[in-house]
mmCIF file of C-alpha atoms and ligand atoms in Angstrom:
data_model
loop_
_atom_site.group_PDB
_atom_site.id
_atom_site.type_symbol
_atom_site.label_atom_id
_atom_site.label_comp_id
_atom_site.label_asym_id
_atom_site.label_seq_id
_atom_site.Cartn_x
_atom_site.Cartn_y
_atom_site.Cartn_z
ATOM 1 C CA VAL A 510 121.052 112.409 97.990
ATOM 2 C CA SER A 511 117.930 110.888 96.526
ATOM 3 C CA PRO A 512 118.319 108.753 93.414
ATOM 4 C CA ASP A 513 114.803 109.879 92.481
ATOM 5 C CA PRO A 514 114.645 113.634 91.876
ATOM 6 C CA THR A 515 110.877 113.696 92.466
ATOM 7 C CA LEU A 516 111.438 112.878 96.163
ATOM 8 C CA GLN A 517 112.366 116.257 97.633
ATOM 9 C CA SER A 518 110.145 116.516 100.697
ATOM 10 C CA VAL A 519 108.272 114.453 103.253
ATOM 11 C CA GLU A 520 105.049 115.103 101.327
ATOM 12 C CA ASP A 521 106.697 113.694 98.173
ATOM 13 C CA TYR A 522 107.354 110.529 100.155
ATOM 14 C CA ALA A 523 103.741 110.501 101.366
ATOM 15 C CA ARG A 524 102.468 110.607 97.802
ATOM 16 C CA ALA A 525 104.943 107.980 96.592
ATOM 17 C CA ALA A 526 104.052 105.682 99.506
ATOM 18 C CA ARG A 527 100.325 105.970 98.789
ATOM 19 C CA ALA A 528 100.934 105.104 95.145
ATOM 20 C CA ARG A 529 102.893 102.024 96.159
ATOM 21 C CA LEU A 530 100.955 100.625 99.122
ATOM 22 C CA ASP A 531 97.754 98.625 99.145
ATOM 23 C CA PRO A 532 95.116 101.367 99.696
ATOM 24 C CA VAL A 533 93.827 99.591 102.813
ATOM 25 C CA VAL A 534 97.330 99.672 104.345
ATOM 26 C CA ALA A 535 97.852 103.279 103.251
ATOM 27 C CA THR A 536 94.590 104.224 104.964
ATOM 28 C CA PHE A 537 95.690 102.464 108.157
ATOM 29 C CA LEU A 538 98.946 104.434 108.184
ATOM 30 C CA ASP A 539 97.702 107.845 107.152
ATOM 31 C CA SER A 540 94.306 108.302 108.730
ATOM 32 C CA GLY A 541 93.276 109.764 112.032
ATOM 33 C CA ASN A 542 90.456 108.451 114.141
ATOM 34 C CA ALA A 543 86.778 109.381 113.534
ATOM 35 C CA ASP A 544 86.574 112.693 111.631
ATOM 36 C CA GLY A 545 90.323 113.279 111.603
ATOM 37 C CA LEU A 546 89.975 116.663 113.321
ATOM 38 C CA THR A 547 93.016 116.161 115.539
ATOM 39 C CA LEU A 548 95.051 114.779 112.653
ATOM 40 C CA ALA A 549 94.301 117.900 110.610
ATOM 41 C CA ARG A 550 94.922 120.259 113.550
ATOM 42 C CA ASN A 551 98.344 118.690 114.172
ATOM 43 C CA ARG A 552 99.308 119.996 110.713
ATOM 44 C CA SER A 553 97.392 123.233 110.412
ATOM 45 C CA ALA A 554 98.493 124.532 113.816
ATOM 46 C CA PHE A 555 102.081 124.783 112.570
ATOM 47 C CA GLY A 556 100.817 127.151 109.875
ATOM 48 C CA ASP A 557 99.458 129.478 112.567
ATOM 49 C CA ILE A 558 102.925 129.984 114.044
ATOM 50 C CA GLU A 559 105.305 132.437 112.399
ATOM 51 C CA LEU A 560 109.045 132.748 112.723
ATOM 52 C CA ASN A 561 111.077 135.841 113.479
ATOM 53 C CA ALA A 562 114.044 136.400 111.155
ATOM 54 C CA HIS A 563 117.057 137.909 112.932
ATOM 55 C CA ARG A 564 119.604 139.589 110.618
ATOM 56 C CA PHE A 565 123.268 140.587 111.099
ATOM 57 C CA VAL A 566 124.077 137.045 112.272
ATOM 58 C CA ASP A 567 126.844 134.967 110.709
ATOM 59 C CA VAL A 568 125.011 131.761 109.837
ATOM 60 C CA ALA A 569 127.676 130.291 107.560
ATOM 61 C CA THR A 570 127.815 127.220 109.788
ATOM 62 C CA ARG A 571 124.843 125.830 111.693
ATOM 63 C CA SER A 572 124.616 122.975 114.184
ATOM 64 C CA THR A 573 121.652 120.631 114.525
ATOM 65 C CA ALA A 574 123.132 118.303 117.166
ATOM 66 C CA ILE A 575 121.455 117.995 120.555
ATOM 67 C CA GLU A 576 121.507 115.754 123.619
ATOM 68 C CA VAL A 577 118.571 113.613 124.639
ATOM 69 C CA LEU A 578 118.728 111.711 127.918
ATOM 70 C CA GLY A 579 122.507 111.902 127.855
ATOM 71 C CA SER A 580 122.989 110.705 124.236
ATOM 72 C CA THR A 581 124.188 113.072 121.533
ATOM 73 C CA VAL A 582 122.114 112.892 118.353
ATOM 74 C CA ALA A 583 122.911 114.567 115.020
ATOM 75 C CA ALA A 584 119.531 116.234 114.680
ATOM 76 C CA PRO A 585 116.542 116.786 116.976
ATOM 77 C CA VAL A 586 114.328 114.421 114.946
ATOM 78 C CA LEU A 587 113.896 110.953 116.423
ATOM 79 C CA ILE A 588 111.920 107.887 115.323
ATOM 80 C CA ALA A 589 108.564 107.641 117.149
ATOM 81 C CA PRO A 590 107.422 104.295 118.537
ATOM 82 C CA THR A 591 105.117 102.295 116.302
ATOM 83 C CA GLY A 592 104.690 98.583 115.813
ATOM 84 C CA LEU A 593 104.386 96.490 112.666
ATOM 85 C CA HIS A 594 107.070 98.023 110.426
ATOM 86 C CA GLU A 595 106.982 94.881 108.308
ATOM 87 C CA ILE A 596 103.686 96.117 106.862
ATOM 88 C CA ALA A 597 105.686 98.697 104.910
ATOM 89 C CA HIS A 598 108.886 96.764 104.180
ATOM 90 C CA PRO A 599 110.099 93.145 104.533
ATOM 91 C CA ASP A 600 113.086 94.246 106.667
ATOM 92 C CA GLY A 601 110.651 95.832 109.132
ATOM 93 C CA GLU A 602 112.131 97.535 112.177
ATOM 94 C CA LEU A 603 115.668 96.512 111.186
ATOM 95 C CA ALA A 604 115.549 98.828 108.156
ATOM 96 C CA THR A 605 114.291 101.710 110.291
ATOM 97 C CA THR A 606 116.922 100.996 112.944
ATOM 98 C CA ARG A 607 119.769 101.035 110.414
ATOM 99 C CA ALA A 608 118.509 104.295 108.936
ATOM 100 C CA ALA A 609 118.222 105.910 112.363
ATOM 101 C CA GLY A 610 121.776 104.822 113.130
ATOM 102 C CA ALA A 611 123.077 106.184 109.829
ATOM 103 C CA ALA A 612 121.361 109.498 110.537
ATOM 104 C CA GLY A 613 122.798 109.542 114.056
ATOM 105 C CA THR A 614 119.455 109.571 115.808
ATOM 106 C CA VAL A 615 117.296 107.558 118.225
ATOM 107 C CA MET A 616 115.264 104.543 117.168
ATOM 108 C CA THR A 617 112.230 103.858 119.327
ATOM 109 C CA THR A 618 110.919 100.351 118.948
ATOM 110 C CA GLY A 619 107.526 99.253 120.164
ATOM 111 C CA THR A 620 105.795 96.505 122.092
ATOM 112 C CA MET A 621 103.958 95.601 118.877
ATOM 113 C CA ALA A 622 107.088 95.457 116.694
ATOM 114 C CA THR A 623 107.651 92.835 114.023
ATOM 115 C CA ARG A 624 111.292 92.463 115.134
ATOM 116 C CA SER A 625 112.157 91.795 118.760
ATOM 117 C CA VAL A 626 113.795 94.400 120.947
ATOM 118 C CA GLU A 627 116.863 92.135 121.072
ATOM 119 C CA GLU A 628 117.150 92.074 117.257
ATOM 120 C CA VAL A 629 116.609 95.817 117.015
ATOM 121 C CA ALA A 630 119.236 96.533 119.687
ATOM 122 C CA ALA A 631 121.749 94.168 118.038
ATOM 123 C CA THR A 632 121.281 96.004 114.717
ATOM 124 C CA ALA A 633 121.422 99.490 116.178
ATOM 125 C CA THR A 634 124.408 101.782 115.929
ATOM 126 C CA GLY A 635 122.692 104.517 117.941
ATOM 127 C CA PRO A 636 120.440 104.715 121.002
ATOM 128 C CA VAL A 637 117.332 102.506 121.121
ATOM 129 C CA TRP A 638 114.310 103.342 123.254
ATOM 130 C CA PHE A 639 111.670 100.737 124.025
ATOM 131 C CA GLN A 640 107.977 101.671 124.096
ATOM 132 C CA LEU A 641 105.652 99.783 126.419
ATOM 133 C CA TYR A 642 101.926 99.226 126.452
ATOM 134 C CA HIS A 643 100.436 98.255 129.791
ATOM 135 C CA LEU A 644 99.591 94.568 129.497
ATOM 136 C CA GLY A 645 99.990 93.936 133.208
ATOM 137 C CA GLU A 646 102.793 94.492 135.705
ATOM 138 C CA ASP A 647 104.287 91.050 135.072
ATOM 139 C CA VAL A 648 104.580 91.762 131.344
ATOM 140 C CA LEU A 649 106.012 95.221 131.961
ATOM 141 C CA GLU A 650 108.653 93.842 134.267
ATOM 142 C CA VAL A 651 109.721 91.191 131.739
ATOM 143 C CA PHE A 652 109.974 93.843 129.044
ATOM 144 C CA VAL A 653 111.927 96.232 131.239
ATOM 145 C CA ARG A 654 114.455 93.498 132.070
ATOM 146 C CA ARG A 655 114.747 92.589 128.389
ATOM 147 C CA ALA A 656 115.230 96.226 127.391
ATOM 148 C CA GLU A 657 117.944 96.565 130.045
ATOM 149 C CA ALA A 658 119.677 93.364 128.940
ATOM 150 C CA ALA A 659 119.510 94.382 125.273
ATOM 151 C CA GLY A 660 121.168 97.719 126.074
ATOM 152 C CA CYS A 661 118.237 100.067 125.451
ATOM 153 C CA ALA A 662 118.827 103.665 126.499
ATOM 154 C CA ALA A 663 115.305 104.428 127.792
ATOM 155 C CA ILE A 664 111.822 103.085 128.458
ATOM 156 C CA CYS A 665 108.820 104.913 127.039
ATOM 157 C CA ILE A 666 105.400 104.156 128.504
ATOM 158 C CA THR A 667 102.417 105.042 126.321
ATOM 159 C CA LEU A 668 99.575 106.639 128.298
ATOM 160 C CA ASP A 669 97.076 107.517 125.591
ATOM 161 C CA VAL A 670 95.649 104.090 124.751
ATOM 162 C CA PRO A 671 94.100 103.342 128.150
ATOM 163 C CA VAL A 672 91.888 100.555 126.841
ATOM 164 C CA GLN A 673 91.882 98.623 123.609
ATOM 165 C CA ILE A 674 89.511 100.396 121.242
ATOM 166 C CA ARG A 675 87.628 98.440 118.599
ATOM 167 C CA GLY A 676 90.060 99.555 115.936
ATOM 168 C CA ARG A 677 89.665 102.721 113.949
ATOM 169 C CA GLU A 678 86.447 103.271 112.070
ATOM 170 C CA HIS A 679 88.068 103.283 108.616
ATOM 171 C CA ASP A 680 90.027 100.107 109.392
ATOM 172 C CA ARG A 681 86.836 98.386 110.565
ATOM 173 C CA ARG A 682 85.122 99.507 107.389
ATOM 174 C CA ASN A 683 88.033 98.171 105.326
ATOM 175 C CA GLY A 684 88.202 94.943 107.304
ATOM 176 C CA PHE A 685 91.854 95.688 108.070
ATOM 177 C CA ARG A 686 93.521 93.814 110.919
ATOM 178 C CA ALA A 687 96.944 95.356 111.425
ATOM 179 C CA SER A 688 98.694 92.413 113.008
ATOM 180 C CA LYS A 689 97.089 89.675 110.904
ATOM 181 C CA GLY A 690 99.775 87.517 109.379
ATOM 182 C CA ARG A 691 102.612 89.554 110.913
ATOM 183 C CA PRO A 692 104.987 88.341 113.591
ATOM 184 C CA LEU A 693 104.620 90.130 116.914
ATOM 185 C CA ALA A 694 108.252 89.423 117.554
ATOM 186 C CA ASN A 695 108.400 90.557 121.170
ATOM 187 C CA PHE A 696 105.943 87.779 122.027
ATOM 188 C CA ASP A 697 107.685 85.013 120.134
ATOM 189 C CA THR A 698 107.748 82.289 122.780
ATOM 190 C CA ALA A 699 109.271 79.799 120.324
ATOM 191 C CA ARG A 700 112.417 81.913 120.177
ATOM 192 C CA GLY A 701 112.488 82.398 123.898
ATOM 193 C CA HIS A 702 111.764 86.069 123.570
ATOM 194 C CA PHE A 703 108.902 86.003 125.956
ATOM 195 C CA PRO A 704 109.300 83.766 128.948
ATOM 196 C CA ALA A 705 105.957 84.660 130.538
ATOM 197 C CA SER A 706 102.675 82.905 129.883
ATOM 198 C CA LEU A 707 101.551 85.133 127.062
ATOM 199 C CA SER A 708 101.459 83.966 123.490
ATOM 200 C CA SER A 709 101.498 85.926 120.291
ATOM 201 C CA ASP A 710 97.926 84.811 119.595
ATOM 202 C CA GLU A 711 96.716 86.071 122.945
ATOM 203 C CA VAL A 712 98.269 89.438 122.331
ATOM 204 C CA ARG A 713 96.940 89.592 118.814
ATOM 205 C CA GLY A 714 93.401 88.933 119.945
ATOM 206 C CA TRP A 715 93.808 90.938 123.147
ATOM 207 C CA LYS A 716 91.886 88.040 124.624
ATOM 208 C CA ARG A 717 93.279 87.570 128.066
ATOM 209 C CA ARG A 718 95.392 90.690 128.163
ATOM 210 C CA PRO A 719 93.455 93.826 127.303
ATOM 211 C CA LEU A 720 95.393 97.059 127.563
ATOM 212 C CA ARG A 721 95.021 98.711 130.936
ATOM 213 C CA PRO A 722 94.996 102.367 131.926
ATOM 214 C CA VAL A 723 98.345 103.574 133.200
ATOM 215 C CA SER A 724 97.933 104.978 136.700
ATOM 216 C CA LEU A 725 100.295 107.406 138.324
ATOM 217 C CA GLU A 726 101.122 104.622 140.784
ATOM 218 C CA LEU A 727 102.170 102.396 137.897
ATOM 219 C CA VAL A 728 104.543 105.087 136.630
ATOM 220 C CA ALA A 729 105.960 105.458 140.144
ATOM 221 C CA TRP A 730 106.337 101.664 140.356
ATOM 222 C CA LEU A 731 108.179 101.557 137.013
ATOM 223 C CA ARG A 732 110.497 104.171 138.463
ATOM 224 C CA THR A 733 111.345 101.815 141.335
ATOM 225 C CA ILE A 734 112.095 98.775 139.152
ATOM 226 C CA THR A 735 114.586 100.315 136.715
ATOM 227 C CA ASP A 736 117.346 102.866 136.549
ATOM 228 C CA LEU A 737 116.788 103.425 132.835
ATOM 229 C CA PRO A 738 115.415 106.870 131.968
ATOM 230 C CA LEU A 739 111.606 106.850 131.798
ATOM 231 C CA ILE A 740 109.562 108.728 129.201
ATOM 232 C CA ALA A 741 105.812 109.392 129.632
ATOM 233 C CA LYS A 742 104.198 109.433 126.156
ATOM 234 C CA GLY A 743 100.801 110.955 125.481
ATOM 235 C CA ILE A 744 100.797 113.905 127.884
ATOM 236 C CA MET A 745 98.512 116.750 126.749
ATOM 237 C CA LEU A 746 97.950 118.776 129.941
ATOM 238 C CA PRO A 747 100.425 120.690 132.145
ATOM 239 C CA GLU A 748 98.948 119.219 135.332
ATOM 240 C CA ASP A 749 99.540 115.660 134.079
ATOM 241 C CA ALA A 750 103.071 116.611 133.063
ATOM 242 C CA ARG A 751 103.710 117.908 136.565
ATOM 243 C CA ARG A 752 102.306 114.765 138.182
ATOM 244 C CA ALA A 753 104.345 112.478 135.897
ATOM 245 C CA ALA A 754 107.481 114.482 136.669
ATOM 246 C CA GLU A 755 106.774 114.137 140.387
ATOM 247 C CA ALA A 756 106.388 110.372 139.892
ATOM 248 C CA GLY A 757 109.958 110.377 138.623
ATOM 249 C CA VAL A 758 109.873 110.367 134.823
ATOM 250 C CA ASP A 759 112.849 111.858 133.029
ATOM 251 C CA ALA A 760 110.980 113.084 129.979
ATOM 252 C CA ILE A 761 107.496 114.248 129.087
ATOM 253 C CA TYR A 762 106.468 113.273 125.570
ATOM 254 C CA VAL A 763 103.665 115.521 124.318
ATOM 255 C CA SER A 764 101.587 113.447 121.900
ATOM 256 C CA ASN A 765 98.017 112.801 120.804
ATOM 257 C CA HIS A 766 99.109 109.610 119.047
ATOM 258 C CA GLY A 767 99.156 111.377 115.706
ATOM 259 C CA GLY A 768 95.375 111.865 115.919
ATOM 260 C CA ARG A 769 94.875 108.096 115.831
ATOM 261 C CA GLU A 770 93.142 107.706 119.181
ATOM 262 C CA CYS A 771 90.825 110.346 120.694
ATOM 263 C CA ASP A 772 89.614 112.686 117.965
ATOM 264 C CA GLY A 773 88.887 116.232 119.114
ATOM 265 C CA LEU A 774 92.107 116.781 121.055
ATOM 266 C CA PRO A 775 94.070 119.928 120.236
ATOM 267 C CA ALA A 776 97.231 119.970 118.169
ATOM 268 C CA THR A 777 100.276 118.979 120.185
ATOM 269 C CA ILE A 778 102.131 122.152 119.160
ATOM 270 C CA ASP A 779 99.303 124.229 120.679
ATOM 271 C CA VAL A 780 99.717 122.681 124.139
ATOM 272 C CA LEU A 781 103.509 122.457 124.104
ATOM 273 C CA ALA A 782 104.384 125.844 125.613
ATOM 274 C CA GLU A 783 102.192 125.452 128.697
ATOM 275 C CA ILE A 784 103.611 121.974 129.331
ATOM 276 C CA VAL A 785 107.173 123.243 128.926
ATOM 277 C CA ASP A 786 106.400 126.026 131.399
ATOM 278 C CA ALA A 787 105.111 123.434 133.878
ATOM 279 C CA VAL A 788 108.020 120.971 133.821
ATOM 280 C CA ALA A 789 110.998 122.024 131.748
ATOM 281 C CA SER A 790 113.077 122.768 134.814
ATOM 282 C CA SER A 791 112.895 119.112 135.903
ATOM 283 C CA CYS A 792 112.311 117.133 132.683
ATOM 284 C CA GLU A 793 113.140 116.988 129.032
ATOM 285 C CA VAL A 794 110.083 117.610 126.847
ATOM 286 C CA TYR A 795 109.504 116.019 123.423
ATOM 287 C CA LEU A 796 106.712 116.437 120.907
ATOM 288 C CA ASP A 797 105.263 114.496 118.017
ATOM 289 C CA GLY A 798 102.290 114.976 115.714
ATOM 290 C CA GLY A 799 102.291 116.567 112.280
ATOM 291 C CA ILE A 800 106.023 117.172 111.896
ATOM 292 C CA ARG A 801 106.549 117.275 108.127
ATOM 293 C CA ARG A 802 109.016 120.159 107.641
ATOM 294 C CA GLY A 803 112.231 121.436 109.138
ATOM 295 C CA SER A 804 110.345 124.611 110.041
ATOM 296 C CA ASP A 805 107.944 122.514 112.188
ATOM 297 C CA VAL A 806 110.944 121.156 114.102
ATOM 298 C CA VAL A 807 112.345 124.667 114.574
ATOM 299 C CA LYS A 808 108.986 125.940 115.890
ATOM 300 C CA ALA A 809 108.693 123.069 118.372
ATOM 301 C CA LEU A 810 112.223 123.651 119.668
ATOM 302 C CA ALA A 811 111.625 127.397 119.891
ATOM 303 C CA LEU A 812 108.604 126.632 122.090
ATOM 304 C CA GLY A 813 110.814 124.569 124.388
ATOM 305 C CA ALA A 814 110.821 121.001 123.095
ATOM 306 C CA GLN A 815 114.175 119.273 123.384
ATOM 307 C CA ALA A 816 113.434 117.125 120.339
ATOM 308 C CA VAL A 817 110.593 115.958 118.111
ATOM 309 C CA LEU A 818 109.678 112.504 116.908
ATOM 310 C CA ILE A 819 108.219 111.454 113.571
ATOM 311 C CA GLY A 820 105.722 108.668 112.894
ATOM 312 C CA ARG A 821 104.155 108.699 109.448
ATOM 313 C CA PRO A 822 107.100 110.431 107.716
ATOM 314 C CA PHE A 823 109.457 107.540 108.451
ATOM 315 C CA TRP A 824 106.720 105.045 107.477
ATOM 316 C CA TRP A 825 106.455 106.719 104.072
ATOM 317 C CA GLY A 826 110.244 106.512 103.650
ATOM 318 C CA LEU A 827 110.150 102.855 104.699
ATOM 319 C CA ALA A 828 107.372 102.039 102.237
ATOM 320 C CA VAL A 829 109.121 103.795 99.347
ATOM 321 C CA GLY A 830 112.728 102.760 99.914
ATOM 322 C CA GLY A 831 113.265 100.687 103.060
ATOM 323 C CA GLU A 832 116.373 101.726 104.976
ATOM 324 C CA ASP A 833 117.428 104.235 102.286
ATOM 325 C CA GLY A 834 113.967 105.788 102.226
ATOM 326 C CA VAL A 835 113.921 106.356 105.985
ATOM 327 C CA ALA A 836 117.491 107.690 105.890
ATOM 328 C CA HIS A 837 116.540 110.115 103.125
ATOM 329 C CA VAL A 838 113.471 111.382 104.987
ATOM 330 C CA LEU A 839 115.673 112.067 108.023
ATOM 331 C CA GLU A 840 118.256 113.764 105.812
ATOM 332 C CA LEU A 841 115.647 115.966 104.110
ATOM 333 C CA LEU A 842 114.380 117.133 107.491
ATOM 334 C CA ARG A 843 117.892 117.882 108.706
ATOM 335 C CA PHE A 844 118.670 119.912 105.562
ATOM 336 C CA GLU A 845 115.437 121.840 106.006
ATOM 337 C CA ILE A 846 116.276 122.579 109.646
ATOM 338 C CA GLU A 847 119.658 123.971 108.558
ATOM 339 C CA GLU A 848 117.971 126.102 105.901
ATOM 340 C CA VAL A 849 115.462 127.523 108.357
ATOM 341 C CA LEU A 850 118.190 128.220 110.924
ATOM 342 C CA ALA A 851 120.000 130.284 108.283
ATOM 343 C CA GLY A 852 116.781 132.082 107.405
ATOM 344 C CA ILE A 853 116.009 133.118 110.979
ATOM 345 C CA GLY A 854 119.561 133.984 111.984
ATOM 346 C CA CYS A 855 120.269 131.121 114.386
ATOM 347 C CA THR A 856 123.456 129.059 114.318
ATOM 348 C CA ASP A 857 122.559 126.251 116.721
ATOM 349 C CA VAL A 858 119.271 124.462 117.407
ATOM 350 C CA ARG A 859 120.152 124.528 121.107
ATOM 351 C CA ASP A 860 119.811 128.323 121.034
ATOM 352 C CA LEU A 861 116.241 128.260 119.717
ATOM 353 C CA ASP A 862 113.747 129.947 122.007
ATOM 354 C CA ARG A 863 110.679 132.145 121.830
ATOM 355 C CA ARG A 864 112.667 135.102 120.464
ATOM 356 C CA TYR A 865 112.496 133.269 117.140
ATOM 357 C CA LEU A 866 108.676 133.243 117.165
ATOM 358 C CA ARG A 867 106.321 136.127 116.477
ATOM 359 C CA ASP A 868 103.730 136.833 119.208
ATOM 360 C CA SER A 869 105.172 134.357 121.681
HETATM 361 C C1 FMN B 2062 101.012 103.154 111.827
HETATM 362 C C2 FMN B 2062 101.235 103.729 113.198
HETATM 363 C C3 FMN B 2062 101.375 102.879 114.294
HETATM 364 C C4 FMN B 2062 101.595 103.411 115.569
HETATM 365 N N1 FMN B 2062 101.795 102.548 116.625
HETATM 366 C C5 FMN B 2062 102.104 103.064 117.851
HETATM 367 C C6 FMN B 2062 102.427 102.190 118.931
HETATM 368 O O1 FMN B 2062 102.447 100.964 118.789
HETATM 369 N N2 FMN B 2062 102.721 102.765 120.137
HETATM 370 C C7 FMN B 2062 102.719 104.123 120.328
HETATM 371 O O2 FMN B 2062 102.992 104.591 121.431
HETATM 372 N N3 FMN B 2062 102.424 104.964 119.297
HETATM 373 C C8 FMN B 2062 102.128 104.475 118.079
HETATM 374 N N4 FMN B 2062 101.856 105.333 117.035
HETATM 375 C C9 FMN B 2062 101.884 106.795 117.280
HETATM 376 C C10 FMN B 2062 103.284 107.373 117.025
HETATM 377 O O3 FMN B 2062 104.189 106.997 118.035
HETATM 378 C C11 FMN B 2062 103.247 108.918 117.016
HETATM 379 O O4 FMN B 2062 102.691 109.374 118.229
HETATM 380 C C12 FMN B 2062 102.527 109.543 115.841
HETATM 381 O O5 FMN B 2062 102.682 108.771 114.660
HETATM 382 C C13 FMN B 2062 103.058 110.965 115.622
HETATM 383 O O6 FMN B 2062 102.379 111.647 114.629
HETATM 384 P P1 FMN B 2062 102.875 111.745 113.092
HETATM 385 O O7 FMN B 2062 102.538 110.421 112.465
HETATM 386 O O8 FMN B 2062 102.055 112.884 112.563
HETATM 387 O O9 FMN B 2062 104.364 112.025 113.094
HETATM 388 C C14 FMN B 2062 101.638 104.824 115.755
HETATM 389 C C15 FMN B 2062 101.506 105.663 114.641
HETATM 390 C C16 FMN B 2062 101.319 105.142 113.371
HETATM 391 C C17 FMN B 2062 101.213 106.090 112.191
#
C-alpha cells in the first residue's frame, strides 16, 4: 500500500518522477528517438485493442502466477534490462533487485549496470537474467561464465542496437552523457569483476570496443557455449523469430527498445500475434514497450505472450521511492491485472487467449 495516496497508477509515478528528477535525466529516461513515433505507437496501439467480457464466470479468486523458463513468478510482469539504475537512486540495481524479489518476479540486469552481476545475484531472492551487448566474442564468453557462476537463470542477448549510435538527439542537445560519473560495475577491473583487457573507460568511450551486430551465427555460437536458457531481445519480424528459434534460443523477446533506437518501427503489440504464430510451439515469447496498465498486460498475454517486461515504469518507481517505489509499481500492475481478469471473466492469466479480445 502506498504511503502517498496520490500514487495510484504507473502514470502517477511518471509524473512524480519527472517532478523529482533533473529534467535532463528525465528526458533521457522518458524520450524516444527522433520524433518519438514508435514511443507513441507503443502506447496508443494498446488503445486500439478491446477486451471481451465473459459473464457467468465465478471470478472470486484469480491467479496471476506464471512460469517463465522454468521459474514460477507471482505475476507476468518482469523487470526489463537497462543499465545505469544509479541515475535514479543511489542503491541502483540493488534496489530494483530487492523489489523484484519482494514482488516474486524476475530481475534482468544489464551489461551497462551500475552494480555488477555478482552483486545483483547475491542480493536477489528471485531469478536474475543477464542482458548482453555484443562487445566481442571474448567479452561475451567472460560474461556468460560470470552469469553462470553468479547463478543467473538466463542470458538475454540484445539484437536491436547493432552499432553504437551517436546518442539520442535530445540527449545530444542536452549534452547528456548517461554513463558520465557512474560506475559501469561489470567492467570494474579493480574489483576483479572483469578479467579481460577491457577497462571501464574503454567501454564508456566505446573506443576500442564498439557494439557489433549480432549475427545468427553468433546466437548459434552462444547456444554452444552455455546451457543457460537464451533469450533473443529485439525481435520484430516473424521470420527473424523463426531463425532465432532454429538457432536454439529458448525465448523470443519482442521489443523495439521502448522506441529508443530506430524510430518508425511499429508498436510491439501490433507485431506480437504474427510472431507468436511463427514460434510459440517451440519458444516462449515475451513483449515489452508501452506497458503501463494491467489491461496492457492482459492484452499481451491474450495475444500469446508468456510475460511482459517493463522499462520506464520501474525507473519511475525507482526515482520516486527506491526499492519501495519499484515494489509499489509492480504491486499496482498486479492489482490491475486481477481487476481486469475479474472484469473479463477469467480466473487465471494462463487461460488468457484470443477469446478475450474483440476482432482477434
Ligand atoms: C533508461 C533506459 C535504459 C535502457 N537500457 C537498455 C540496455 O542497456 N539494454 C537493453 O537491452 N535495453 C535497454 N533499454 C530498453 C528496455 O529494456 C526496454 O526494451 C524498454 O524500456 C521497454 O519499453 P518501456 O520503457 O515502454 O517499458 C533501456 C530503456 C530505458 C528506458
